Amino acid sequence: MGPKYPKSKAWSPYAAGALAGLLLALSVLVAGSYFGASTTFVRSAGLIEQVVSPGHVDSLEYFAKEVPKIDWQFMFVIGIFLGSLVSSLSSGTFRVQAVPDAWRERFGANPATRAVVAFCGGVIAMFGARLAGGCPSGHGLSGLAQMALSGYVALICFFIGGVFVARILYRGR
Amino acid sequence: MDLVYGLVTGVLFGLLMQKSEVLRYDRQIGALRLKDMTIVKFMLTAVIVAMAGIYALYDLNLVKLSIKGASLGGQILGGLIFGAGWGLLGYCPGTSAGALGEGRWDAAWGILGMLLGAAVFAEMYTSLKNTVLAWGDLGKLTLPGVLGLGNWVAIAGIWVLALVLFWWFEQKRL
C-alpha cells in the first residue's frame, strides 16, 4: 500500500476536511454542539445494562454523570453510519469485508483472528478514551479547534500509543 | 430538534469521511505506520478551518466554547491506552460507525469491544476519579492562555504550522 491510488475517486482529504471544519463551526452555531463520539458508547452501554440490571446502573456514579439516554451525540454517531452507508452505496465503494486489505497482507484472511484483535482493541481503546475524557472527535477535532490544552495532550498521546502498537504489529514491513 | 440536528450533522460528516476514505482501516493504520497521512490531512484541515470559524463566532458572541479540563493523568495515561487500542482495532469510535456503514463489518467487533470497555470504565470510575484523573488536574486551559498569546496570534501560528506540515507531507508523498 502507498499513498498514490491512481484509480481512486476519493475526494481530497484537504477539501473534505475543510468542509468538515465548516460543518463543525456550523454545528456549534446552530445547535451549540461540538463533535464527539465516545460518550455515546458510555450511554449505550448504560442503556443495554439497564435492560439487565437497572438497579446496578443507578448505583454507578459514572452513569449519574453520563446519563444513559439518546442525545445529540448519539444521533450524530448513528448519522455517521447512515451517511457512510448512503455515500458508499451510491458511489459503488460499499464492500462487505471481514478482514481489511492491509491486515490480510500481514496476518492472513482468517476473520476470527481479526475479530478477536478488533474486539480487544475496542475494549482497550474505549477504556482509554474515557480515561482521557474523549476520542479523536471530542479531543482531536473539537478540542484542537478550540485550542484546548487537553485536546493537544490527548491527541499527541493517541498517536504515540497508536504508532507504538502499529510498529509492533507491522514490524519489518 | 436537537436529535434531528445530531442526525443531519452526522450524516454529512459520515459522507465527508467516506468520500475521502478516512474511514478505512488501511488509511488509519497507514497513518500510525507513518506511511499515509490522509487522515491527518483531513483532521488538521478540519481543525484549522473550524478554529477560525469558532473563534470568529466567539468574538461575535454567537457561540460558547466548551473546553475540556486538562487532567494530565487522564489525558496522558488514557491517551496512550486509547492509542494502543486504536492501533489494534484500526478504527476510532466515530470512524468505527462509519466503517460499518461502508460494509467493513470487522468494525462491528470493535464496536462491541468499545461498549464493553465503556461498561468496564463505568465500574471503575469512582476509584479512578480520586487517583489517575486527579493527577495533574490543571483546569480548563487553552494554548493561548498557557503561552500568554492572543487568540488570533495563536490561531495564525497553528495555521502556519499546519500548512508547513501539509507542504512537507506533499514533498514526501505521504
Tab-separated table of C-alpha atoms in Angstrom:
chain	number	residue	atom	x	y	z
A	1	MET	CA	0.000	0.000	0.000
A	2	GLY	CA	1.163	3.501	-0.683
A	3	PRO	CA	-0.236	6.981	-0.771
A	4	LYS	CA	-0.842	7.021	-4.533
A	5	TYR	CA	-4.056	5.433	-5.766
A	6	PRO	CA	-4.260	6.206	-9.491
A	7	LYS	CA	-7.760	4.761	-9.959
A	8	SER	CA	-9.112	6.181	-6.727
A	9	LYS	CA	-12.048	8.563	-6.977
A	10	ALA	CA	-11.531	9.624	-3.398
A	11	TRP	CA	-12.094	13.276	-2.548
A	12	SER	CA	-9.040	15.247	-1.498
A	13	PRO	CA	-8.643	14.938	2.279
A	14	TYR	CA	-7.941	18.681	2.376
A	15	ALA	CA	-11.219	19.542	0.637
A	16	ALA	CA	-13.280	17.060	2.647
A	17	GLY	CA	-11.532	18.139	5.853
A	18	ALA	CA	-12.213	21.824	5.165
A	19	LEU	CA	-15.899	21.037	4.641
A	20	ALA	CA	-15.902	19.016	7.875
A	21	GLY	CA	-14.386	22.027	9.651
A	22	LEU	CA	-17.148	24.278	8.295
A	23	LEU	CA	-19.699	21.680	9.389
A	24	LEU	CA	-18.278	21.701	12.924
A	25	ALA	CA	-18.374	25.509	13.166
A	26	LEU	CA	-21.928	25.500	11.783
A	27	SER	CA	-22.989	22.817	14.256
A	28	VAL	CA	-21.675	24.909	17.142
A	29	LEU	CA	-23.504	27.980	15.809
A	30	VAL	CA	-26.838	26.321	15.018
A	31	ALA	CA	-27.128	23.557	17.609
A	32	GLY	CA	-24.467	24.562	20.148
A	33	SER	CA	-22.999	21.074	19.750
A	34	TYR	CA	-19.350	20.114	19.404
A	35	PHE	CA	-18.386	16.845	17.706
A	36	GLY	CA	-17.659	13.844	19.873
A	37	ALA	CA	-18.343	10.119	19.786
A	38	SER	CA	-17.038	8.201	22.783
A	39	THR	CA	-19.622	9.395	25.356
A	40	THR	CA	-22.238	7.708	23.173
A	41	PHE	CA	-20.624	4.340	23.895
A	42	VAL	CA	-20.968	5.024	27.631
A	43	ARG	CA	-24.637	5.985	27.287
A	44	SER	CA	-25.281	2.963	25.040
A	45	ALA	CA	-23.551	0.582	27.456
A	46	GLY	CA	-25.755	2.046	30.211
A	47	LEU	CA	-28.912	1.624	28.096
A	48	ILE	CA	-28.013	-2.035	27.468
A	49	GLU	CA	-27.172	-2.676	31.131
A	50	GLN	CA	-30.477	-1.094	32.174
A	51	VAL	CA	-32.308	-3.915	30.411
A	52	VAL	CA	-30.469	-6.494	32.505
A	53	SER	CA	-29.972	-4.698	35.786
A	54	PRO	CA	-31.448	-1.189	36.156
A	55	GLY	CA	-30.587	-1.073	39.862
A	56	HIS	CA	-26.909	-1.602	39.146
A	57	VAL	CA	-26.845	1.220	36.575
A	58	ASP	CA	-28.468	3.560	39.116
A	59	SER	CA	-25.805	2.647	41.656
A	60	LEU	CA	-22.855	3.720	39.478
A	61	GLU	CA	-21.548	7.258	39.805
A	62	TYR	CA	-20.401	7.401	36.166
A	63	PHE	CA	-23.932	6.805	34.853
A	64	ALA	CA	-25.164	9.694	37.004
A	65	LYS	CA	-22.571	11.886	35.227
A	66	GLU	CA	-23.181	10.451	31.738
A	67	VAL	CA	-26.869	9.565	31.935
A	68	PRO	CA	-27.877	6.634	29.663
A	69	LYS	CA	-30.126	8.366	27.133
A	70	ILE	CA	-30.393	9.204	23.454
A	71	ASP	CA	-28.992	12.692	22.864
A	72	TRP	CA	-27.461	14.868	20.111
A	73	GLN	CA	-24.210	12.902	20.039
A	74	PHE	CA	-25.987	9.524	19.931
A	75	MET	CA	-27.838	10.644	16.788
A	76	PHE	CA	-24.586	12.094	15.412
A	77	VAL	CA	-22.920	8.668	15.634
A	78	ILE	CA	-25.978	6.973	14.047
A	79	GLY	CA	-25.783	9.640	11.353
A	80	ILE	CA	-22.120	8.832	10.625
A	81	PHE	CA	-23.175	5.221	9.996
A	82	LEU	CA	-26.065	6.258	7.724
A	83	GLY	CA	-24.075	8.914	5.844
A	84	SER	CA	-21.318	6.429	5.129
A	85	LEU	CA	-23.842	3.775	4.077
A	86	VAL	CA	-25.606	6.071	1.593
A	87	SER	CA	-22.361	7.567	0.309
A	88	SER	CA	-20.689	4.183	-0.262
A	89	LEU	CA	-23.751	2.554	-1.849
A	90	SER	CA	-24.295	5.467	-4.232
A	91	SER	CA	-20.634	5.599	-5.311
A	92	GLY	CA	-20.070	1.840	-5.581
A	93	THR	CA	-17.423	1.805	-2.848
A	94	PHE	CA	-19.557	-0.210	-0.395
A	95	ARG	CA	-17.827	-3.519	0.158
A	96	VAL	CA	-18.749	-6.287	2.574
A	97	GLN	CA	-15.400	-7.124	4.083
A	98	ALA	CA	-14.497	-9.032	7.269
A	99	VAL	CA	-10.731	-8.516	7.012
A	100	PRO	CA	-9.208	-5.219	5.801
A	101	ASP	CA	-6.659	-5.370	2.956
A	102	ALA	CA	-3.589	-4.306	4.958
A	103	TRP	CA	-4.491	-6.748	7.739
A	104	ARG	CA	-4.915	-9.587	5.222
A	105	GLU	CA	-1.489	-8.931	3.691
A	106	ARG	CA	0.154	-9.072	7.102
A	107	PHE	CA	-1.858	-11.619	9.104
A	108	GLY	CA	-3.852	-13.615	6.552
A	109	ALA	CA	-7.547	-13.861	5.724
A	110	ASN	CA	-8.837	-15.569	8.878
A	111	PRO	CA	-11.789	-13.447	10.067
A	112	ALA	CA	-11.633	-14.938	13.587
A	113	THR	CA	-8.124	-13.585	14.229
A	114	ARG	CA	-9.193	-10.169	13.031
A	115	ALA	CA	-12.384	-10.331	15.136
A	116	VAL	CA	-10.531	-11.159	18.366
A	117	VAL	CA	-7.925	-8.417	17.901
A	118	ALA	CA	-10.557	-5.854	16.832
A	119	PHE	CA	-12.716	-6.684	19.860
A	120	CYS	CA	-9.787	-6.437	22.307
A	121	GLY	CA	-8.628	-3.242	20.611
A	122	GLY	CA	-12.121	-1.829	21.075
A	123	VAL	CA	-12.182	-2.619	24.805
A	124	ILE	CA	-8.760	-1.023	25.333
A	125	ALA	CA	-9.467	1.993	23.112
A	126	MET	CA	-12.741	2.886	24.819
A	127	PHE	CA	-11.338	2.460	28.316
A	128	GLY	CA	-8.503	4.803	27.346
A	129	ALA	CA	-10.830	7.288	25.653
A	130	ARG	CA	-12.987	7.583	28.763
A	131	LEU	CA	-9.928	7.964	30.966
A	132	ALA	CA	-8.676	10.693	28.619
A	133	GLY	CA	-12.148	12.265	28.550
A	134	GLY	CA	-12.599	11.982	24.781
A	135	CYS	CA	-11.599	10.413	21.481
A	136	PRO	CA	-10.204	11.775	18.184
A	137	SER	CA	-13.549	13.548	17.606
A	138	GLY	CA	-14.034	15.194	21.004
A	139	HIS	CA	-10.390	15.850	21.863
A	140	GLY	CA	-8.990	15.716	18.341
A	141	LEU	CA	-11.405	17.830	16.313
A	142	SER	CA	-13.368	19.808	18.903
A	143	GLY	CA	-10.530	20.155	21.394
A	144	LEU	CA	-7.880	21.196	18.886
A	145	ALA	CA	-10.272	23.599	17.166
A	146	GLN	CA	-10.900	25.343	20.497
A	147	MET	CA	-7.158	25.298	21.271
A	148	ALA	CA	-7.841	23.334	24.472
A	149	LEU	CA	-4.613	22.150	26.104
A	150	SER	CA	-6.387	18.870	26.992
A	151	GLY	CA	-7.037	18.164	23.303
A	152	TYR	CA	-3.418	18.660	22.228
A	153	VAL	CA	-2.051	16.498	25.073
A	154	ALA	CA	-4.609	13.746	24.372
A	155	LEU	CA	-4.144	13.701	20.586
A	156	ILE	CA	-0.350	13.542	20.849
A	157	CYS	CA	-0.686	10.592	23.263
A	158	PHE	CA	-3.246	8.889	20.967
A	159	PHE	CA	-0.650	8.928	18.201
A	160	ILE	CA	2.273	7.864	20.420
A	161	GLY	CA	0.285	4.832	21.652
A	162	GLY	CA	-1.004	4.035	18.166
A	163	VAL	CA	2.352	4.354	16.394
A	164	PHE	CA	3.968	2.147	19.060
A	165	VAL	CA	1.429	-0.669	18.607
A	166	ALA	CA	1.318	-0.369	14.804
A	167	ARG	CA	5.138	-0.636	14.721
A	168	ILE	CA	4.994	-3.871	16.706
A	169	LEU	CA	2.163	-5.326	14.592
A	170	TYR	CA	3.736	-4.417	11.262
A	171	ARG	CA	7.383	-4.806	12.247
A	172	GLY	CA	9.716	-5.228	9.298
A	173	ARG	CA	7.091	-4.224	6.718
B	1	MET	CA	-34.891	19.249	17.391
B	2	ASP	CA	-31.516	18.562	18.973
B	3	LEU	CA	-31.782	14.950	17.836
B	4	VAL	CA	-32.539	15.992	14.249
B	5	TYR	CA	-29.533	18.332	14.197
B	6	GLY	CA	-27.378	15.488	15.511
B	7	LEU	CA	-28.585	13.085	12.844
B	8	VAL	CA	-28.179	15.534	9.942
B	9	THR	CA	-24.728	16.640	11.111
B	10	GLY	CA	-23.666	13.003	11.498
B	11	VAL	CA	-24.917	12.069	8.011
B	12	LEU	CA	-22.938	14.919	6.438
B	13	PHE	CA	-19.818	14.150	8.485
B	14	GLY	CA	-20.109	10.453	7.618
B	15	LEU	CA	-20.413	11.333	3.928
B	16	LEU	CA	-17.309	13.555	4.004
B	17	MET	CA	-15.275	10.873	5.778
B	18	GLN	CA	-16.486	8.142	3.421
B	19	LYS	CA	-15.712	10.167	0.278
B	20	SER	CA	-12.177	10.933	1.430
B	21	GLU	CA	-11.552	7.299	2.546
B	22	VAL	CA	-10.569	8.239	6.093
B	23	LEU	CA	-12.923	5.552	7.457
B	24	ARG	CA	-10.744	2.758	6.129
B	25	TYR	CA	-8.565	0.555	8.303
B	26	ASP	CA	-5.762	0.814	5.730
B	27	ARG	CA	-5.759	4.617	5.979
B	28	GLN	CA	-5.837	4.712	9.772
B	29	ILE	CA	-3.122	2.098	10.177
B	30	GLY	CA	-1.227	3.814	7.342
B	31	ALA	CA	-1.089	6.974	9.464
B	32	LEU	CA	0.055	5.036	12.545
B	33	ARG	CA	2.756	3.382	10.411
B	34	LEU	CA	3.727	6.899	9.253
B	35	LYS	CA	3.249	5.897	5.614
B	36	ASP	CA	-0.033	7.542	4.607
B	37	MET	CA	-1.081	10.853	6.152
B	38	THR	CA	-4.577	11.019	4.594
B	39	ILE	CA	-6.377	11.011	7.939
B	40	VAL	CA	-4.009	13.582	9.410
B	41	LYS	CA	-4.604	15.894	6.432
B	42	PHE	CA	-8.370	15.516	6.846
B	43	MET	CA	-8.250	16.052	10.580
B	44	LEU	CA	-5.889	19.031	10.655
B	45	THR	CA	-7.677	20.817	7.807
B	46	ALA	CA	-10.965	20.376	9.668
B	47	VAL	CA	-9.310	21.690	12.838
B	48	ILE	CA	-7.841	24.870	11.377
B	49	VAL	CA	-10.999	25.761	9.436
B	50	ALA	CA	-13.234	25.103	12.451
B	51	MET	CA	-10.816	27.008	14.701
B	52	ALA	CA	-11.042	30.183	12.636
B	53	GLY	CA	-14.821	29.809	12.335
B	54	ILE	CA	-15.478	29.080	16.002
B	55	TYR	CA	-13.245	31.888	17.322
B	56	ALA	CA	-14.752	34.380	14.851
B	57	LEU	CA	-18.234	33.402	16.064
B	58	TYR	CA	-16.997	33.507	19.655
B	59	ASP	CA	-15.718	37.056	19.213
B	60	LEU	CA	-19.154	37.986	17.864
B	61	ASN	CA	-20.749	36.457	20.997
B	62	LEU	CA	-22.655	33.944	18.886
B	63	VAL	CA	-21.239	30.724	20.334
B	64	LYS	CA	-19.905	29.375	23.616
B	65	LEU	CA	-16.678	27.448	23.989
B	66	SER	CA	-16.749	24.015	25.591
B	67	ILE	CA	-13.195	23.451	26.819
B	68	LYS	CA	-12.442	20.119	28.475
B	69	GLY	CA	-10.336	20.415	31.604
B	70	ALA	CA	-6.725	19.322	31.325
B	71	SER	CA	-6.006	16.366	33.590
B	72	LEU	CA	-2.519	15.181	32.741
B	73	GLY	CA	-3.038	11.794	34.436
B	74	GLY	CA	-6.202	11.171	32.438
B	75	GLN	CA	-5.053	12.538	29.116
B	76	ILE	CA	-1.534	11.113	29.097
B	77	LEU	CA	-2.319	7.663	30.501
B	78	GLY	CA	-5.773	7.445	28.886
B	79	GLY	CA	-4.363	8.816	25.633
B	80	LEU	CA	-1.618	6.200	25.478
B	81	ILE	CA	-4.100	3.414	26.309
B	82	PHE	CA	-6.537	4.684	23.687
B	83	GLY	CA	-3.729	4.807	21.144
B	84	ALA	CA	-2.731	1.215	21.847
B	85	GLY	CA	-6.331	0.061	21.343
B	86	TRP	CA	-6.646	2.205	18.207
B	87	GLY	CA	-3.532	0.524	16.784
B	88	LEU	CA	-5.101	-2.909	17.324
B	89	LEU	CA	-8.586	-2.004	16.091
B	90	GLY	CA	-7.644	0.410	13.315
B	91	TYR	CA	-10.785	2.480	13.831
B	92	CYS	CA	-11.636	5.144	16.392
B	93	PRO	CA	-15.112	5.417	17.972
B	94	GLY	CA	-16.560	7.718	15.291
B	95	THR	CA	-14.935	6.000	12.316
B	96	SER	CA	-15.984	2.528	13.524
B	97	ALA	CA	-19.631	3.515	12.965
B	98	GLY	CA	-18.725	4.880	9.528
B	99	ALA	CA	-16.622	1.847	8.581
B	100	LEU	CA	-19.559	-0.416	9.424
B	101	GLY	CA	-21.709	1.794	7.175
B	102	GLU	CA	-19.465	1.109	4.165
B	103	GLY	CA	-19.620	-2.650	4.776
B	104	ARG	CA	-16.369	-3.175	6.689
B	105	TRP	CA	-18.016	-5.270	9.327
B	106	ASP	CA	-14.872	-6.074	11.293
B	107	ALA	CA	-15.706	-2.678	12.807
B	108	ALA	CA	-18.704	-4.356	14.496
B	109	TRP	CA	-16.303	-6.360	16.686
B	110	GLY	CA	-14.624	-3.130	17.617
B	111	ILE	CA	-17.966	-1.500	18.476
B	112	LEU	CA	-18.900	-4.441	20.724
B	113	GLY	CA	-15.484	-4.211	22.378
B	114	MET	CA	-15.931	-0.467	22.883
B	115	LEU	CA	-19.306	-0.999	24.573
B	116	LEU	CA	-17.629	-3.443	26.962
B	117	GLY	CA	-14.737	-1.035	27.514
B	118	ALA	CA	-17.195	1.749	28.399
B	119	ALA	CA	-19.007	-0.557	30.852
B	120	VAL	CA	-15.720	-1.539	32.498
B	121	PHE	CA	-14.751	2.117	32.844
B	122	ALA	CA	-18.112	2.916	34.449
B	123	GLU	CA	-17.442	0.220	37.066
B	124	MET	CA	-14.017	1.668	37.862
B	125	TYR	CA	-14.827	5.384	37.617
B	126	THR	CA	-15.213	6.108	41.331
B	127	SER	CA	-11.754	4.787	42.174
B	128	LEU	CA	-10.142	6.383	39.090
B	129	LYS	CA	-11.679	9.772	39.868
B	130	ASN	CA	-9.620	10.212	43.008
B	131	THR	CA	-6.421	8.746	41.595
B	132	VAL	CA	-5.409	8.912	37.913
B	133	LEU	CA	-7.963	11.560	37.000
B	134	ALA	CA	-6.863	13.791	39.866
B	135	TRP	CA	-3.193	13.708	38.847
B	136	GLY	CA	-2.065	16.931	37.213
B	137	ASP	CA	-5.532	18.452	37.166
B	138	LEU	CA	-4.856	21.856	35.629
B	139	GLY	CA	-8.371	23.032	34.791
B	140	LYS	CA	-9.749	24.407	31.532
B	141	LEU	CA	-6.599	25.774	29.934
B	142	THR	CA	-6.163	26.859	26.331
B	143	LEU	CA	-2.904	27.055	24.374
B	144	PRO	CA	-3.007	30.861	24.022
B	145	GLY	CA	-3.731	31.073	27.766
B	146	VAL	CA	-0.730	28.904	28.636
B	147	LEU	CA	1.600	30.675	26.188
B	148	GLY	CA	0.344	34.159	27.057
B	149	LEU	CA	-0.667	34.907	23.469
B	150	GLY	CA	-3.773	36.487	21.978
B	151	ASN	CA	-6.256	34.013	20.493
B	152	TRP	CA	-5.687	35.185	16.918
B	153	VAL	CA	-1.903	35.139	17.253
B	154	ALA	CA	-2.157	31.502	18.375
B	155	ILE	CA	-4.583	30.704	15.539
B	156	ALA	CA	-2.211	32.254	12.977
B	157	GLY	CA	0.671	30.233	14.453
B	158	ILE	CA	-1.287	26.976	14.258
B	159	TRP	CA	-2.309	27.725	10.644
B	160	VAL	CA	1.348	28.283	9.685
B	161	LEU	CA	2.447	25.063	11.412
B	162	ALA	CA	-0.337	23.075	9.734
B	163	LEU	CA	0.452	24.480	6.279
B	164	VAL	CA	4.173	23.706	6.698
B	165	LEU	CA	3.258	20.176	7.747
B	166	PHE	CA	0.964	19.767	4.688
B	167	TRP	CA	3.737	21.040	2.405
B	168	TRP	CA	6.138	18.510	3.933
B	169	PHE	CA	3.602	15.649	3.553
B	170	GLU	CA	3.230	16.501	-0.148
B	171	GLN	CA	7.013	16.743	-0.634
B	172	LYS	CA	7.429	13.301	0.933
B	173	ARG	CA	4.283	11.960	-0.817
B	174	LEU	CA	2.900	10.747	2.478
